[in-house]
JSON list of C-alpha atoms and ligand atoms in Angstrom, two decimals:
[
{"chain": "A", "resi": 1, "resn": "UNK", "atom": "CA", "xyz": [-2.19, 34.28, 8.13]},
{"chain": "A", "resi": 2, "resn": "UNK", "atom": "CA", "xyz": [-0.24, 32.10, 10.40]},
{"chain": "A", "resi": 3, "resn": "UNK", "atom": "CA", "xyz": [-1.94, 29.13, 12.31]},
{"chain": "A", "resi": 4, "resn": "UNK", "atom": "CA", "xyz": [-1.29, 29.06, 16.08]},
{"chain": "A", "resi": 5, "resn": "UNK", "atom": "CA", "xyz": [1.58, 27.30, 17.22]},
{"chain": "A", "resi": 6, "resn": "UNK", "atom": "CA", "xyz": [1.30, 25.16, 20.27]},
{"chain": "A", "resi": 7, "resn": "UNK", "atom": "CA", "xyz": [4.03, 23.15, 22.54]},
{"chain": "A", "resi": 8, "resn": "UNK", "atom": "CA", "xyz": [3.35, 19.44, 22.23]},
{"chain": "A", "resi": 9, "resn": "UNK", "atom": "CA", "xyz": [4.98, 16.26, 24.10]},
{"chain": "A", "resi": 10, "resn": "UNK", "atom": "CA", "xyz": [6.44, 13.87, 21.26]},
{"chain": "A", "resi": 11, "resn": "UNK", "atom": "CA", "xyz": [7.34, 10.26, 22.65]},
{"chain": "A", "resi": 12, "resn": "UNK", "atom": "CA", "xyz": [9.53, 8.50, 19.72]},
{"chain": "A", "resi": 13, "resn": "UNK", "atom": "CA", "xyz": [10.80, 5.12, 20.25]},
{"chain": "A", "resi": 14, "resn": "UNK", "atom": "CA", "xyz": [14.49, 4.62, 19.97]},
{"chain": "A", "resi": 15, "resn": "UNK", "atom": "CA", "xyz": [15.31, 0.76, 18.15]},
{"chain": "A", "resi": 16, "resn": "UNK", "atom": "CA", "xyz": [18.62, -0.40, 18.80]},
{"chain": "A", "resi": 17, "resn": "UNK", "atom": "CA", "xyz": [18.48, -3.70, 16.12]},
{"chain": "A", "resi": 18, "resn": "UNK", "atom": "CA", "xyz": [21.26, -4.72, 18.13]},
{"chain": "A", "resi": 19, "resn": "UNK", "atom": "CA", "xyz": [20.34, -5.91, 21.51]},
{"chain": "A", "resi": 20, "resn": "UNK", "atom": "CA", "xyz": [17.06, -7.61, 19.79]},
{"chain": "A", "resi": 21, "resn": "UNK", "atom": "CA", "xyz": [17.28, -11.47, 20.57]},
{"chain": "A", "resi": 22, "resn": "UNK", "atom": "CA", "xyz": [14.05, -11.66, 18.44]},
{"chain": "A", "resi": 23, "resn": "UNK", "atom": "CA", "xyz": [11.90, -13.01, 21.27]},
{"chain": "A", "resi": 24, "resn": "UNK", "atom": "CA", "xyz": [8.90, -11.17, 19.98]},
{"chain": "A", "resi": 25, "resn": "UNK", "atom": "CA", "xyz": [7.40, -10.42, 23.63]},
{"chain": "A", "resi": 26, "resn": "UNK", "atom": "CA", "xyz": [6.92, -6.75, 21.99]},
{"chain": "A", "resi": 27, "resn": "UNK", "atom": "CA", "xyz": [4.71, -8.11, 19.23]},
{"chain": "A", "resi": 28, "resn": "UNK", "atom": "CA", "xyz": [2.64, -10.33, 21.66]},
{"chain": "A", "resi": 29, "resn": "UNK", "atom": "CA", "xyz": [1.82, -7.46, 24.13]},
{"chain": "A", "resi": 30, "resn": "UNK", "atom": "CA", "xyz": [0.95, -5.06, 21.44]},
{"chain": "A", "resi": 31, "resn": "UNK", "atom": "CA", "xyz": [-1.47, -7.77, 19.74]},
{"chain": "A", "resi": 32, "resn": "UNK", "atom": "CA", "xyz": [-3.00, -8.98, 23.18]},
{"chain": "A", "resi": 33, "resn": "UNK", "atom": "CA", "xyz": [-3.51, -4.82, 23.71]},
{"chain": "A", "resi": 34, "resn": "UNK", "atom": "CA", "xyz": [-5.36, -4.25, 20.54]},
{"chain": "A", "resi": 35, "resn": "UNK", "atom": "CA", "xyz": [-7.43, -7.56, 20.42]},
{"chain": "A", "resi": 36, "resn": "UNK", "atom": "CA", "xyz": [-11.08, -7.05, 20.80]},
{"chain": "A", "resi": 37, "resn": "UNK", "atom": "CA", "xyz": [-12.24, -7.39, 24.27]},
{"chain": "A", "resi": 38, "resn": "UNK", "atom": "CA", "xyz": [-8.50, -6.41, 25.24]},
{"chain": "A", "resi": 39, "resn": "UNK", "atom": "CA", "xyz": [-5.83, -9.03, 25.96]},
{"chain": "A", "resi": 40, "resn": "UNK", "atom": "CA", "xyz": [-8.44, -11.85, 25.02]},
{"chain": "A", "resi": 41, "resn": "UNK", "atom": "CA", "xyz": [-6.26, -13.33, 22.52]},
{"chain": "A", "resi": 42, "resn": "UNK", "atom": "CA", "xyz": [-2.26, -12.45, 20.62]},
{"chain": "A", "resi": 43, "resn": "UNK", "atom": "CA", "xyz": [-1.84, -12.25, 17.03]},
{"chain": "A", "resi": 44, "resn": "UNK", "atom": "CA", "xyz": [0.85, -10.70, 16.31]},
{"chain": "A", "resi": 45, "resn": "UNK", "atom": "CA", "xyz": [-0.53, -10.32, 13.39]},
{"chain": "A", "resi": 46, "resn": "UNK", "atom": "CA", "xyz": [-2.53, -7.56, 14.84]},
{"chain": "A", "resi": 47, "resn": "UNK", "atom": "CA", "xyz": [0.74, -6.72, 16.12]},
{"chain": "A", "resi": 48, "resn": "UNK", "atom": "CA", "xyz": [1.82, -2.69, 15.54]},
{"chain": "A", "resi": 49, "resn": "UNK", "atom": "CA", "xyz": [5.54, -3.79, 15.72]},
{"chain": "A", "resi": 50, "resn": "UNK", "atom": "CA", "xyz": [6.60, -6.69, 13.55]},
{"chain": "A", "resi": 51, "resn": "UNK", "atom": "CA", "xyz": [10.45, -8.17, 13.92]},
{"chain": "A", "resi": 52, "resn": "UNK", "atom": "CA", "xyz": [11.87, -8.77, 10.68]},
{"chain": "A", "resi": 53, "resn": "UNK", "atom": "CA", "xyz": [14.47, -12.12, 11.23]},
{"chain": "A", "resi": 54, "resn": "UNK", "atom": "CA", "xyz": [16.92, -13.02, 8.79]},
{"chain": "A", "resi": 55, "resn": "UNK", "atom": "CA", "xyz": [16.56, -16.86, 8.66]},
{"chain": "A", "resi": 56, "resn": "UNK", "atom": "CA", "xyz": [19.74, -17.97, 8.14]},
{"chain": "A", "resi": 57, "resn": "UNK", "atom": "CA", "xyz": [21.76, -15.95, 10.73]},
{"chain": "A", "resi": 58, "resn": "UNK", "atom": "CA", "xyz": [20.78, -14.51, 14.19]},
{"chain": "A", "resi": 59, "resn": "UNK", "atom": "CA", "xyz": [19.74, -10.59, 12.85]},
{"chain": "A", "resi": 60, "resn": "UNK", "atom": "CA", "xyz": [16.29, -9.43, 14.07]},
{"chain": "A", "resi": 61, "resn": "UNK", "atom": "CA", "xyz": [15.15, -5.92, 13.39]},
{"chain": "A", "resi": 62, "resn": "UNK", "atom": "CA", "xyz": [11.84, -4.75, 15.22]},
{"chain": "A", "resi": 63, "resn": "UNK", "atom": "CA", "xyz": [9.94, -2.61, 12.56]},
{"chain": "A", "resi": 64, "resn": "UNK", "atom": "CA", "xyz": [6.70, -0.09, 13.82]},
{"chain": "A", "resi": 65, "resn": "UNK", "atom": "CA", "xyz": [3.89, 0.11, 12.04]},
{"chain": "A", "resi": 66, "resn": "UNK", "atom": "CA", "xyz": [3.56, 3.67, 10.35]},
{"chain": "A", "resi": 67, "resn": "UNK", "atom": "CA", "xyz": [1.52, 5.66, 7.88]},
{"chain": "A", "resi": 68, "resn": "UNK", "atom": "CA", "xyz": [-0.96, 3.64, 5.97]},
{"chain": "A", "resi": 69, "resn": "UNK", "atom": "CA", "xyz": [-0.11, 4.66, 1.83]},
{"chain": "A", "resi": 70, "resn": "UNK", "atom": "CA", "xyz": [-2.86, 3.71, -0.61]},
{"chain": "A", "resi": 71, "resn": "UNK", "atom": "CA", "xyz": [-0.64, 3.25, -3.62]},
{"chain": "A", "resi": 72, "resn": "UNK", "atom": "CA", "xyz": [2.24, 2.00, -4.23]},
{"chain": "A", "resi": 73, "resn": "UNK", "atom": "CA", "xyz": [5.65, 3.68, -4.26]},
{"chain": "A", "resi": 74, "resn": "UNK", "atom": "CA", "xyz": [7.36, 3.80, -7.63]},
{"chain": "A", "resi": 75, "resn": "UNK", "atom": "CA", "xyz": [10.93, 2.70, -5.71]},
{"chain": "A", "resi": 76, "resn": "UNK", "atom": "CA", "xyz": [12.15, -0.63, -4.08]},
{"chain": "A", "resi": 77, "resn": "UNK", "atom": "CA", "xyz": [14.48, -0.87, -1.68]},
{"chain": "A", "resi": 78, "resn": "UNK", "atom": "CA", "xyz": [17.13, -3.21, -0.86]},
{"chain": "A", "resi": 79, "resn": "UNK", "atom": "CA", "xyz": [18.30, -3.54, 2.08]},
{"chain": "A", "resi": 80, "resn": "UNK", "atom": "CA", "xyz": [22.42, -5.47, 2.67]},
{"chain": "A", "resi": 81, "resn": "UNK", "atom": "CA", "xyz": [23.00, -6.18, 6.17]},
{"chain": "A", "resi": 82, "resn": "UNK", "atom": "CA", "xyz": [26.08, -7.87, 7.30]},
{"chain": "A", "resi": 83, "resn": "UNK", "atom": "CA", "xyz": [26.70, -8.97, 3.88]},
{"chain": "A", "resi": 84, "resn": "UNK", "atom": "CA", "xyz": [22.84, -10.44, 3.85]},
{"chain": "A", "resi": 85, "resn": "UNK", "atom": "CA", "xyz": [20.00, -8.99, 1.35]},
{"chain": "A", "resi": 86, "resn": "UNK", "atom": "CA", "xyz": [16.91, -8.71, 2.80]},
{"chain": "A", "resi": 87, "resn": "UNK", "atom": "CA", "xyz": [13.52, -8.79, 0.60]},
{"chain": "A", "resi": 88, "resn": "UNK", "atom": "CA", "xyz": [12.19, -5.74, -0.55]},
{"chain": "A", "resi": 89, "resn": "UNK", "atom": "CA", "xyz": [10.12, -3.47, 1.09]},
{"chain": "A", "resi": 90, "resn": "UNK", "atom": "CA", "xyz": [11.14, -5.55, 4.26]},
{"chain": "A", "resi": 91, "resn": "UNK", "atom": "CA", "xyz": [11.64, -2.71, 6.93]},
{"chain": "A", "resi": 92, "resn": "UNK", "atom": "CA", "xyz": [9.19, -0.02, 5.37]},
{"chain": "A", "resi": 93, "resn": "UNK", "atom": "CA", "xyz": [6.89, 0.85, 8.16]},
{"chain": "A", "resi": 94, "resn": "UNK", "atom": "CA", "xyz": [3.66, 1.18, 5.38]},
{"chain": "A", "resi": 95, "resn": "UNK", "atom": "CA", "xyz": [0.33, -1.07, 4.89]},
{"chain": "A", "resi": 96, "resn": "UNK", "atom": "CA", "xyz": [0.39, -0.77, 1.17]},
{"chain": "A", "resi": 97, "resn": "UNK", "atom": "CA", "xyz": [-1.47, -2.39, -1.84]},
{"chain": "A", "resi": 98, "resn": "UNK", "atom": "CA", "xyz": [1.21, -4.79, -2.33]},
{"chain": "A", "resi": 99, "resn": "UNK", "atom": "CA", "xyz": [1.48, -6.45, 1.27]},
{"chain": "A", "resi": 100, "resn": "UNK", "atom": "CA", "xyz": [0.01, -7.59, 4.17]},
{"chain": "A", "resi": 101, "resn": "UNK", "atom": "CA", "xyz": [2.03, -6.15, 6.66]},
{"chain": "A", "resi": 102, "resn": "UNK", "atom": "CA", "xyz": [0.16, -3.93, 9.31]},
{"chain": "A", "resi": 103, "resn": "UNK", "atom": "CA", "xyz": [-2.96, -4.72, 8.17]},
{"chain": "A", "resi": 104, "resn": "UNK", "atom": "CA", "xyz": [-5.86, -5.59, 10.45]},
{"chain": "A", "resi": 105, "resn": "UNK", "atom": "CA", "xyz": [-6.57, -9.57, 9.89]},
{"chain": "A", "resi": 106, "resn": "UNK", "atom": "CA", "xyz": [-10.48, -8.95, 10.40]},
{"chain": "A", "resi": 107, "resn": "UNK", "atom": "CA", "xyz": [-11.37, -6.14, 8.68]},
{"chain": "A", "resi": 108, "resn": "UNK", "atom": "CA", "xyz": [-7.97, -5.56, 6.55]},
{"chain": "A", "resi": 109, "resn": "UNK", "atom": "CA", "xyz": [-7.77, -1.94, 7.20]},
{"chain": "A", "resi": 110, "resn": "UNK", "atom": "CA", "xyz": [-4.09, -0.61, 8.16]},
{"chain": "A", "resi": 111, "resn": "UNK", "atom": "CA", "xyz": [-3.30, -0.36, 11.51]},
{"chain": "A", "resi": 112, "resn": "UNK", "atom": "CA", "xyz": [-0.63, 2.20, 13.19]},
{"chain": "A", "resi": 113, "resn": "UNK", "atom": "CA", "xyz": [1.44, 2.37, 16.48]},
{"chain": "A", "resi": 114, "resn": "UNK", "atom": "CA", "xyz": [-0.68, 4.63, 18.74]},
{"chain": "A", "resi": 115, "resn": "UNK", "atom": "CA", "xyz": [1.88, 4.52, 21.24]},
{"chain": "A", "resi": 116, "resn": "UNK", "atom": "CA", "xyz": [-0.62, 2.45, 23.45]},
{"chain": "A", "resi": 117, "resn": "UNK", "atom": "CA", "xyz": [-2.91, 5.55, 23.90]},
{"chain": "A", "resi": 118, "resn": "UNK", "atom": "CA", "xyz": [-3.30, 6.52, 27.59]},
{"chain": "A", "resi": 119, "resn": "UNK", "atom": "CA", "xyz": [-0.42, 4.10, 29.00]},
{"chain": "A", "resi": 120, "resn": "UNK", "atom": "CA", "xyz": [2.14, 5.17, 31.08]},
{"chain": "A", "resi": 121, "resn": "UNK", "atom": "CA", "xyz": [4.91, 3.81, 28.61]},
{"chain": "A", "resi": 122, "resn": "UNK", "atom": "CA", "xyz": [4.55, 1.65, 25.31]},
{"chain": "A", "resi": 123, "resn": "UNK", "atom": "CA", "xyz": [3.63, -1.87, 26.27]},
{"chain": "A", "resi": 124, "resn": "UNK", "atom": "CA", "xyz": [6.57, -3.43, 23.87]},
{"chain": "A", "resi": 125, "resn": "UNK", "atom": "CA", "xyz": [9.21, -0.79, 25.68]},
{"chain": "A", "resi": 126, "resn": "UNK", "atom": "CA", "xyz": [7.99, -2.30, 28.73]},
{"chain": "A", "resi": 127, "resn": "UNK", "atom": "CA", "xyz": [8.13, -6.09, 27.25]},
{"chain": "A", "resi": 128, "resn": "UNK", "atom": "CA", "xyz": [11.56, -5.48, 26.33]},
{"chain": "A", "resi": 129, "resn": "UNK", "atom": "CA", "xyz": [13.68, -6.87, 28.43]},
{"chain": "A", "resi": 130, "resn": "UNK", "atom": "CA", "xyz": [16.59, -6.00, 26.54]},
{"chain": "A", "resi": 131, "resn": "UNK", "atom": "CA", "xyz": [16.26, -2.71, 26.12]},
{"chain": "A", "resi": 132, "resn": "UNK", "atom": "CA", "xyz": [16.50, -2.66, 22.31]},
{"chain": "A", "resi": 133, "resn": "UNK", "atom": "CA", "xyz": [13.01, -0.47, 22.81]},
{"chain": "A", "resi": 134, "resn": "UNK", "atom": "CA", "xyz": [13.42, 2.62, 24.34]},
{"chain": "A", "resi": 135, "resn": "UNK", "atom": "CA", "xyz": [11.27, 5.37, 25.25]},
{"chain": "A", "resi": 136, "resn": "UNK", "atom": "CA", "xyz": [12.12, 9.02, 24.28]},
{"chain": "A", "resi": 137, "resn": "UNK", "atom": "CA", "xyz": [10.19, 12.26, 24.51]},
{"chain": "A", "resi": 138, "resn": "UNK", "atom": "CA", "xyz": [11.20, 15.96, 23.66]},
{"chain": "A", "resi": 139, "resn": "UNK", "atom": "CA", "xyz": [9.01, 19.05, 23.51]},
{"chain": "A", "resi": 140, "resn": "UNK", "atom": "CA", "xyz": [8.09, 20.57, 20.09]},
{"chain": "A", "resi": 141, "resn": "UNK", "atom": "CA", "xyz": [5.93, 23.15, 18.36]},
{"chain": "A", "resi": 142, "resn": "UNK", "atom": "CA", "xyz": [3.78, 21.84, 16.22]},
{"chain": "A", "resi": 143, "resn": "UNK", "atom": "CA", "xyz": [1.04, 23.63, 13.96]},
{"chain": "A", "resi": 144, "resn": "UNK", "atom": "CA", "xyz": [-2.46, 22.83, 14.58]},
{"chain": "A", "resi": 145, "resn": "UNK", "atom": "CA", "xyz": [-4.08, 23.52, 11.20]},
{"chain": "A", "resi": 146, "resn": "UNK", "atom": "CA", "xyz": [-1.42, 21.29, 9.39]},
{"chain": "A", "resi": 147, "resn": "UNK", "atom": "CA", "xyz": [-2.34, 18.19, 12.05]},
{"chain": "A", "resi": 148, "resn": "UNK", "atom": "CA", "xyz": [-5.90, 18.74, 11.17]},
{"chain": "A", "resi": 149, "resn": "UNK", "atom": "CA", "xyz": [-4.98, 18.83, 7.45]},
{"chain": "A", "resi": 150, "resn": "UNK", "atom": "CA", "xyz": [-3.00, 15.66, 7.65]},
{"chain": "A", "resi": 151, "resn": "UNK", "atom": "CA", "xyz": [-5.80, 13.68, 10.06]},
{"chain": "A", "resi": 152, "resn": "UNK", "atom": "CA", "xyz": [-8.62, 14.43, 6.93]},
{"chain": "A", "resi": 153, "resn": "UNK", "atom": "CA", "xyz": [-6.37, 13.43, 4.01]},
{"chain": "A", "resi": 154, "resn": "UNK", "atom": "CA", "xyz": [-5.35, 10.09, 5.94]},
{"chain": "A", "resi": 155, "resn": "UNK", "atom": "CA", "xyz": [-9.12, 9.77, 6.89]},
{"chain": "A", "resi": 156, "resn": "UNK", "atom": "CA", "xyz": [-9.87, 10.54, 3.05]},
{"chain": "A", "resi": 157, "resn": "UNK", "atom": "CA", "xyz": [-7.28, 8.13, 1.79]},
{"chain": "A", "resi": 158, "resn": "UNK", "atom": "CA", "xyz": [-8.73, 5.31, 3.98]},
{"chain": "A", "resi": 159, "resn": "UNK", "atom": "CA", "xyz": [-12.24, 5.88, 2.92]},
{"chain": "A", "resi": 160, "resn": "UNK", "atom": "CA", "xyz": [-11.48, 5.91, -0.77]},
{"chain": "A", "resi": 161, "resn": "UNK", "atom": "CA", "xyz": [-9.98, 2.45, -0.18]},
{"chain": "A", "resi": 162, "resn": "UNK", "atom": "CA", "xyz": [-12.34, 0.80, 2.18]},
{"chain": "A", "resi": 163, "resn": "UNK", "atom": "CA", "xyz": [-15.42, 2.42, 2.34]},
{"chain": "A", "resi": 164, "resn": "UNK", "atom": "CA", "xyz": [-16.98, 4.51, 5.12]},
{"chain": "A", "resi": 165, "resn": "UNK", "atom": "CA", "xyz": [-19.14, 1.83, 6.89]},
{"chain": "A", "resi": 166, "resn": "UNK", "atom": "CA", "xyz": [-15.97, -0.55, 7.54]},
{"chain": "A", "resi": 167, "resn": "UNK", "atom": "CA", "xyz": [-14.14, 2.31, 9.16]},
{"chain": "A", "resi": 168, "resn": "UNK", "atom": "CA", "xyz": [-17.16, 2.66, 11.09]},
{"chain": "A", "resi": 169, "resn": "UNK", "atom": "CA", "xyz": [-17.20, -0.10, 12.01]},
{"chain": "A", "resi": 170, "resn": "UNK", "atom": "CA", "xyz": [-13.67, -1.03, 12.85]},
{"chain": "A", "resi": 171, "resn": "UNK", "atom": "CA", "xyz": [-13.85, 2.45, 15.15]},
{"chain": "A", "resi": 172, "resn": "UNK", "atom": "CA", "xyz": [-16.61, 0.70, 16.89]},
{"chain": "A", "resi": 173, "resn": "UNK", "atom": "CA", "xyz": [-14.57, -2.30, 17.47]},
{"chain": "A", "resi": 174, "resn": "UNK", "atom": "CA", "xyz": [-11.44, -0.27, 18.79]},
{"chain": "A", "resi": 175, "resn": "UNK", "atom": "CA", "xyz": [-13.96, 1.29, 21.35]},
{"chain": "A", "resi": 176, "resn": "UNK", "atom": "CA", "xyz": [-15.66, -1.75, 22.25]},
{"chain": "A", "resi": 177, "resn": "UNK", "atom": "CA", "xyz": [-11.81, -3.13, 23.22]},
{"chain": "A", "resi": 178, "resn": "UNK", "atom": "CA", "xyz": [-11.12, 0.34, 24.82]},
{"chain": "A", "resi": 179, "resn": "UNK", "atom": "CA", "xyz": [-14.26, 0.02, 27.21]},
{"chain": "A", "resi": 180, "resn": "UNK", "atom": "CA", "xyz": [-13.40, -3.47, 28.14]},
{"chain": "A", "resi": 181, "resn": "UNK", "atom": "CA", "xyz": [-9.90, -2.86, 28.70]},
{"chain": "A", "resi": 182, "resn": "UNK", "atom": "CA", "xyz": [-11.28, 0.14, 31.50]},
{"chain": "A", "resi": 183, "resn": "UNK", "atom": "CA", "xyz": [-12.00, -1.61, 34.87]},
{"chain": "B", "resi": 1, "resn": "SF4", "atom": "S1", "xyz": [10.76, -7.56, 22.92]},
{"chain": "B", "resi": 1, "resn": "SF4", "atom": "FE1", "xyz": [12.72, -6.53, 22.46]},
{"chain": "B", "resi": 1, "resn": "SF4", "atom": "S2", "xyz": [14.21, -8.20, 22.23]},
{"chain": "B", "resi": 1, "resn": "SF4", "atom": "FE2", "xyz": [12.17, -9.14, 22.08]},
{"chain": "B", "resi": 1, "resn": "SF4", "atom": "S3", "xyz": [11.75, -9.14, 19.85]},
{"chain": "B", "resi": 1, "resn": "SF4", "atom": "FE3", "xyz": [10.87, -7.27, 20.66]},
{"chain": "B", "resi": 1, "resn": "SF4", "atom": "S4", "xyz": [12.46, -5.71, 20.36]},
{"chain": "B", "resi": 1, "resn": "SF4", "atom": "FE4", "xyz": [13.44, -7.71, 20.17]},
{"chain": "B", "resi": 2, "resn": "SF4", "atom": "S1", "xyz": [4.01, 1.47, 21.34]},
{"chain": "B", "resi": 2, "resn": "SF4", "atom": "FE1", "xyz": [2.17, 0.26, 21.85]},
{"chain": "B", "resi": 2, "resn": "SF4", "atom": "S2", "xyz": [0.95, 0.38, 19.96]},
{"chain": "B", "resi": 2, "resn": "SF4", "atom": "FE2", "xyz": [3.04, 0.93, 19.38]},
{"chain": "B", "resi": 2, "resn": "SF4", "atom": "S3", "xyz": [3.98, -0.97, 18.76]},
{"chain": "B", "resi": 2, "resn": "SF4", "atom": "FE3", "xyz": [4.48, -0.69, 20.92]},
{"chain": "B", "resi": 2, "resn": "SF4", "atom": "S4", "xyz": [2.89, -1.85, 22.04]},
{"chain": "B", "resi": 2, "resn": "SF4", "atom": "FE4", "xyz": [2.16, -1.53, 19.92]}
]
């Protein structure tokens, strides 16, 4: 039996590495955003985009923060840009075991672009005055049983690792932000 199929907005954002100066206002706005009460302070490492800067030479590469993986993966990439090697694992998008990228500094659970739920436009497209963030959307069917499926195993994953009561508890934190955030 087939699930229903249903026509869905999907907002991507295109990177162009390029026309990055590596001024980092995208990570700033997106950690003010998701501090707790909203825009009281900027971490970036709260941040859900991180810029990855070669130290040596003028190459910045804004990386989002994607699905969290609870083990993990049996391959390393390396990365050679303009002649340069860049560490390992270095533009994965991941909050793994073996880093601390993406990862909530408070409660160390993974965090994940949400697009800046119920904005206009992403905060960090907005920040960038450069344009190396740039908002696209296109229309596509998506299944609904399959998004369900994937929300419970990524909820499952998560709970194995950290425990019920911390998600709990970080959910009431993200709400607590949301409701200050609302004027
Ligand atoms: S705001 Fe734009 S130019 Fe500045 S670091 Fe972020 S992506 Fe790069
Ligand atoms: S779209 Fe919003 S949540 Fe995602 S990285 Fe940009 S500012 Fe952060």
């Amino acid at each position: 039996m087939s699930s229903e199929k249903k026509k869905k907005i999907i907002k991507t954002i295109k990177i162009d590495a390029d026309k990055c100066n590596g001024c980092r206002a995208c990570e700033v706005i997106c950690s003010a955003f998701h501090a707790a009460p909203k825009y009281s302070s900027n971490n970036p490492a709260r941040s859900r985009i991180r810029v990855v800067r070669h130290p040596l030479k003028d190459i910045y590469v804004p990386v989002y923060a994607g699905e969290y993986a609870p083990a993990e993966c049996m391959g390393r990439d390396k990365y050679v840009i303009d002649g340069k090697e860049y560490e390992e694992c270095a533009f994965c998008r991941a909050a793994c075991p073996s880093r601390d990228a993406f990862k909530e500094p408070d409660s160390g659970l993974p965090v994940k672009c949400d697009m800046c739920e119920g904005e206009d436009e992403p905060l960090c497209v907005k920040w960038c005055i450069t344009d190396a963030l740039v908002c696209e959307e296109r229309e596509e069917e998506v299944d609904e049983e399959e998004a369900q499926e994937e929300l419970e195993i990524g909820l499952e994953a998560l709970a194995d690792k950290h425990g019920f009561q911390k998600i709990i508890d970080a959910v009431a934190r993200m709400s607590m932000a949301k409701a200050g955030g609302e004027k």
